[in-house]
Coordinates of N, CA, C and O in Angstrom, one line a residue:
X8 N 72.4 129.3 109.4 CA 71.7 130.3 108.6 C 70.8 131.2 109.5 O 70.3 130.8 110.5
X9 N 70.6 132.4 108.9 CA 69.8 132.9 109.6 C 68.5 133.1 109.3 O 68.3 132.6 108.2
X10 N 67.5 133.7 109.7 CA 66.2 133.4 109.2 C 65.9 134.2 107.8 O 64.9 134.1 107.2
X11 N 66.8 134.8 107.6 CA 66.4 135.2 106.6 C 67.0 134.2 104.8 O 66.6 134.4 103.6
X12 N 68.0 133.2 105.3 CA 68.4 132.2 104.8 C 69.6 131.9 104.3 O 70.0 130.9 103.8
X13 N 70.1 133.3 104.5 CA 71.7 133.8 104.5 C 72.5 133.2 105.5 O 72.0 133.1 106.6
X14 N 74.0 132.7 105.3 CA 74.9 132.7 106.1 C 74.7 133.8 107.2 O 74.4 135.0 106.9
X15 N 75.0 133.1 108.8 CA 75.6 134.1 109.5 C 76.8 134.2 109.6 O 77.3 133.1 109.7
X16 N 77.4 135.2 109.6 CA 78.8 135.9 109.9 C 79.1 135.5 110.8 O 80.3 135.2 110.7
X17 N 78.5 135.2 112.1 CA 79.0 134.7 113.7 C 78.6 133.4 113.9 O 78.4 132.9 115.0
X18 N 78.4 132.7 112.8 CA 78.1 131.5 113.5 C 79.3 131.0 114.2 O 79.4 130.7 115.4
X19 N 80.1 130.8 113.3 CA 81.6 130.4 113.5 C 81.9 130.5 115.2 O 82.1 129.6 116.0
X20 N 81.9 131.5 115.4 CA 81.8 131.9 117.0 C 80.8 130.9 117.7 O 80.9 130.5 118.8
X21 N 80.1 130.8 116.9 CA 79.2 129.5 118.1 C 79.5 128.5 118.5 O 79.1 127.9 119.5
X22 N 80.3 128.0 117.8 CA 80.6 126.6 117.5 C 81.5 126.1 118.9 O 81.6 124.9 119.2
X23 N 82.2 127.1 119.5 CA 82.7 126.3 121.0 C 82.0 127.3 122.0 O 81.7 128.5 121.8
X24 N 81.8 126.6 122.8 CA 81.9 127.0 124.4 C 82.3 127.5 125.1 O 82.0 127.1 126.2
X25 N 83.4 128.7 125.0 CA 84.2 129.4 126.2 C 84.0 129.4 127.6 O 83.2 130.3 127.9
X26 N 84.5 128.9 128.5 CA 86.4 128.1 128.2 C 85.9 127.0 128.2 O 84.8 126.7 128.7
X27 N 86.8 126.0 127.3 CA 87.0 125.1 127.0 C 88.0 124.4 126.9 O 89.0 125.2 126.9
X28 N 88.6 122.9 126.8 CA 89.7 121.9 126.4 C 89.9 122.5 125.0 O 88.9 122.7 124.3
X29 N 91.0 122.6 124.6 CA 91.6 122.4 123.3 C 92.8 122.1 122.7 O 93.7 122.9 122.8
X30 N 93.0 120.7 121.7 CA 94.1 120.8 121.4 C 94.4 121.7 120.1 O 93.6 122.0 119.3
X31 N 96.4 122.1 120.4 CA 96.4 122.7 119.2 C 98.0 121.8 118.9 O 98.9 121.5 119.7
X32 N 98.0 121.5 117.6 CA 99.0 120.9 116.7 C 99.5 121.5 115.9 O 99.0 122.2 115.1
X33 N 101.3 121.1 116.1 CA 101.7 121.8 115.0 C 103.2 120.7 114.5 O 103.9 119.9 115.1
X34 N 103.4 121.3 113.0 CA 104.1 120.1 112.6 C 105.3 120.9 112.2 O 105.1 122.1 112.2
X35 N 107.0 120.5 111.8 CA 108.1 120.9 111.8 C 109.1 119.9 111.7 O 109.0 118.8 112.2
X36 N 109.8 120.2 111.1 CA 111.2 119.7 110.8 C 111.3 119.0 111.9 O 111.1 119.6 113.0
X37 N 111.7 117.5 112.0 CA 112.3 116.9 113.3 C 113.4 117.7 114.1 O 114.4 117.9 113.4
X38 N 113.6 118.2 115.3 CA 114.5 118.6 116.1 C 114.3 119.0 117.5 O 113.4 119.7 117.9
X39 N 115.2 118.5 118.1 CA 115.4 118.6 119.6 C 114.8 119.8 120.3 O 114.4 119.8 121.5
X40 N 114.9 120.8 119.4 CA 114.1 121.6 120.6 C 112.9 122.6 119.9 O 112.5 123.8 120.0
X41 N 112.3 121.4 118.9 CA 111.1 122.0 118.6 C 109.6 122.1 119.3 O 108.6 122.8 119.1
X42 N 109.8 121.0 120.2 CA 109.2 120.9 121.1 C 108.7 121.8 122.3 O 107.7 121.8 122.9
X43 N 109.8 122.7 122.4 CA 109.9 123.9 123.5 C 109.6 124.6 122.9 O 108.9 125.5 123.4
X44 N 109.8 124.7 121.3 CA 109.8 126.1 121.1 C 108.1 126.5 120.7 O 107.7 127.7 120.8
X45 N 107.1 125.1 120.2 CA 105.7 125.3 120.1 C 105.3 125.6 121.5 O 104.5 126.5 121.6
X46 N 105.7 125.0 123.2 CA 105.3 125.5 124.1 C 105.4 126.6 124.3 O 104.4 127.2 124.7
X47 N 107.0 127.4 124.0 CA 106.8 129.0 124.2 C 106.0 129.5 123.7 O 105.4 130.4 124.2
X48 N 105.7 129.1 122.2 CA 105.1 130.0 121.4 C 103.5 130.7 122.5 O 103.0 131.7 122.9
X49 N 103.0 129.0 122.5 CA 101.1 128.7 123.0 C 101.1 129.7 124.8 O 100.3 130.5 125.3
X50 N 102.5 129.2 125.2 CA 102.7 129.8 126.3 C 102.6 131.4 126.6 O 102.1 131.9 127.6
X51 N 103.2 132.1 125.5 CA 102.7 133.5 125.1 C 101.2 133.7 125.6 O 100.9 134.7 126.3
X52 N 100.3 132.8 125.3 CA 98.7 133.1 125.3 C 98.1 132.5 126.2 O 96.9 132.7 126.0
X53 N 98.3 131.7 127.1 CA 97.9 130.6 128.0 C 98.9 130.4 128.9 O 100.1 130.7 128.8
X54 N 98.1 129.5 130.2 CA 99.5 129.2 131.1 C 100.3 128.1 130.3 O 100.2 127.7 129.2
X55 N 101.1 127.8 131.4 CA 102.0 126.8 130.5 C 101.4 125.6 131.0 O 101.0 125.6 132.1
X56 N 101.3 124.4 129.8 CA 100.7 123.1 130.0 C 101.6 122.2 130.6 O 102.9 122.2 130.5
X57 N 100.6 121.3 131.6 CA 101.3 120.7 132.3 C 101.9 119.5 131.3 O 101.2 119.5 130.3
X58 N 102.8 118.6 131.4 CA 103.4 117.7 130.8 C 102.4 116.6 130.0 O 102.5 115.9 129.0
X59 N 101.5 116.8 130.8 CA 99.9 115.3 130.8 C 99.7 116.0 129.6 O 99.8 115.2 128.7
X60 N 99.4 117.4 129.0 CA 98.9 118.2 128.4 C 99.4 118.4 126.7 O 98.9 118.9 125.7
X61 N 100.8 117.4 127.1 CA 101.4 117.6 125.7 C 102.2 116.3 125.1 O 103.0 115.4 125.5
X62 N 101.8 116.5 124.0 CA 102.6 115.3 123.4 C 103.7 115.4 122.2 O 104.3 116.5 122.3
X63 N 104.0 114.8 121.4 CA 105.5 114.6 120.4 C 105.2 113.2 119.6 O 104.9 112.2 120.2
X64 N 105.3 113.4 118.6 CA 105.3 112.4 117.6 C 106.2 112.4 116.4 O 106.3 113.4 115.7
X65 N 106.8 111.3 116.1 CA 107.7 111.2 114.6 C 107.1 110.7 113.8 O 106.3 109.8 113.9
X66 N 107.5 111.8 112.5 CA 106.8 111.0 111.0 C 107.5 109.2 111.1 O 108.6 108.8 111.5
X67 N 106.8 108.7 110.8 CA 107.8 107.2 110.3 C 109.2 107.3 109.7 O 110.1 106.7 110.2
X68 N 109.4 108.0 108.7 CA 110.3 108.7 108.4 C 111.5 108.8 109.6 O 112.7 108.3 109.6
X69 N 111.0 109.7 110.4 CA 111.5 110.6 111.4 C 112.1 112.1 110.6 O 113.1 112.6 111.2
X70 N 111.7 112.7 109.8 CA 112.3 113.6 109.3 C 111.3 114.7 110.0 O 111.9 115.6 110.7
X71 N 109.9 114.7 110.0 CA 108.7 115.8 110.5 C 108.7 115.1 112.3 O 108.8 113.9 112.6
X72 N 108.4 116.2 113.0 CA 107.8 116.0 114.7 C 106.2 116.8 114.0 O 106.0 117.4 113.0
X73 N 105.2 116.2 115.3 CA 104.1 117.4 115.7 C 104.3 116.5 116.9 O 104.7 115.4 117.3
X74 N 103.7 118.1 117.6 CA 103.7 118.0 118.8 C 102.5 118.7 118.9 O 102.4 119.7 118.1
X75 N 101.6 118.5 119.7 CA 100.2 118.7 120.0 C 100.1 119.3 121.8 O 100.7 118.7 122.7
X76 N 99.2 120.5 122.1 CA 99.3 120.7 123.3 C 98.1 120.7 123.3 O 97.6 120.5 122.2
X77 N 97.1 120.8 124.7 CA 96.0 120.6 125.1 C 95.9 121.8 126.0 O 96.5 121.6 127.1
X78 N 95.3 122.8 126.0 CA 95.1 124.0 126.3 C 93.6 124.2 126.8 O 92.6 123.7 126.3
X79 N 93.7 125.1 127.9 CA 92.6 125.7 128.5 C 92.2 127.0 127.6 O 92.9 127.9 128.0
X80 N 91.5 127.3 126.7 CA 91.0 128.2 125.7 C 90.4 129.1 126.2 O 89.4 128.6 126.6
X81 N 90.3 130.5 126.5 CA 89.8 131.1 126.9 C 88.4 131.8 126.2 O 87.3 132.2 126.7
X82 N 89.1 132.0 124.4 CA 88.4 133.3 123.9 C 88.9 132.8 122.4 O 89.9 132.1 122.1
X83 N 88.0 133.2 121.5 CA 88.0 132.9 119.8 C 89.3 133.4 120.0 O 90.3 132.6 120.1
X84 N 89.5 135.3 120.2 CA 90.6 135.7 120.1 C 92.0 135.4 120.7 O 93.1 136.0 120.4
X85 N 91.7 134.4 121.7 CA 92.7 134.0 122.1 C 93.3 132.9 121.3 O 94.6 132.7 121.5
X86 N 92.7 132.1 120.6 CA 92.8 130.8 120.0 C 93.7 131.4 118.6 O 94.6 130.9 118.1
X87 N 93.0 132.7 118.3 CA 93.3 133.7 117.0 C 95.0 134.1 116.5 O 95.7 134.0 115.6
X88 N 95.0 134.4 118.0 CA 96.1 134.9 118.3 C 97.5 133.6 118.6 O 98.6 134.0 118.2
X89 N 97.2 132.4 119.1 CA 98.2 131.4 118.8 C 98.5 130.6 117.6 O 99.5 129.9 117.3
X90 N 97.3 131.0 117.0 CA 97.4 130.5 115.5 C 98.2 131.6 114.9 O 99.0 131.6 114.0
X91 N 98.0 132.3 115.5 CA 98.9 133.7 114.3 C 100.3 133.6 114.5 O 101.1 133.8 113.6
X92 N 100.8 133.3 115.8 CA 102.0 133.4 116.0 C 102.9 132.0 115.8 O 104.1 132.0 115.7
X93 N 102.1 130.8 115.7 CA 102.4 129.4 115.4 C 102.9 129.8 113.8 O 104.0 129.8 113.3
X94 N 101.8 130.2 113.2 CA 102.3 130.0 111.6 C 103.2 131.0 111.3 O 103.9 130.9 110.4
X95 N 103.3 132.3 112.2 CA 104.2 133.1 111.7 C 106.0 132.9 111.7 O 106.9 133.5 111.1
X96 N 106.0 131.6 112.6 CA 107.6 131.1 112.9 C 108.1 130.5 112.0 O 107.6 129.3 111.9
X97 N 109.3 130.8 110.9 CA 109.4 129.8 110.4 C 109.7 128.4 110.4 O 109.8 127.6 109.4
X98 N 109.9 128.1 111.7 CA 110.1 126.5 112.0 C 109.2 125.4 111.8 O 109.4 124.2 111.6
X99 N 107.9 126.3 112.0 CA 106.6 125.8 111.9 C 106.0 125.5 110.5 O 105.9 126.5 109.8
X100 N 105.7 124.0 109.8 CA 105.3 124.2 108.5 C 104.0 124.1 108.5 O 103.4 124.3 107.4
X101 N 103.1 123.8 109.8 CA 101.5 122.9 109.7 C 101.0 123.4 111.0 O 101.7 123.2 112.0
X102 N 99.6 124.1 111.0 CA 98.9 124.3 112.6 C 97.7 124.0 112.4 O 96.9 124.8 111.9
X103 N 97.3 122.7 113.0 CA 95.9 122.5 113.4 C 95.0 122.7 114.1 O 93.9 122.2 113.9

């Protein structure tokens, strides 16, 4: 809040540290190369993560993957910008 006792508009912006570690998760239909395809996506906006950097998981099921990358974050708007293009795919059903 700000002193006058109102929400700030930019707090939000405060809340990380640029640059920073960050993971970003996303969830999809189980399949072989959904995996590559959330790297390309994040890859658009960041270098590409080394292997250590990324992971893959099955629902119990096995029907859903997420696969989670760990990214060097540069900027709000960079973070902005991978989210935009994660949810915009339709392969993608979930980005955390």
């Amino acid at each position: 809040m700000s002193e006058s006792g109102r929400s700030d508009p930019d707090a939000s912006e405060t809340l990380f540290v640029f640059p920073c570690r960050f993971p970003i998760k996303a969830m999809g239909l189980a399949d072989a190369r959904f995996e590559a395809l959330v790297i390309e996506i994040v890859s658009r906006h960041a270098p590409r993560p080394e292997a250590a950097d990324v992971s893959a998981r099955l629902s119990s099921g096995g029907k859903w993957i997420s696969v989670t990358l760990t990214i060097q974050a540069e900027s709000r708007a960079q973070l902005d910008a991978i989210y935009c293009d994660l949810t915009a795919h339709e392969s993608i059903v979930w980005v955390i």
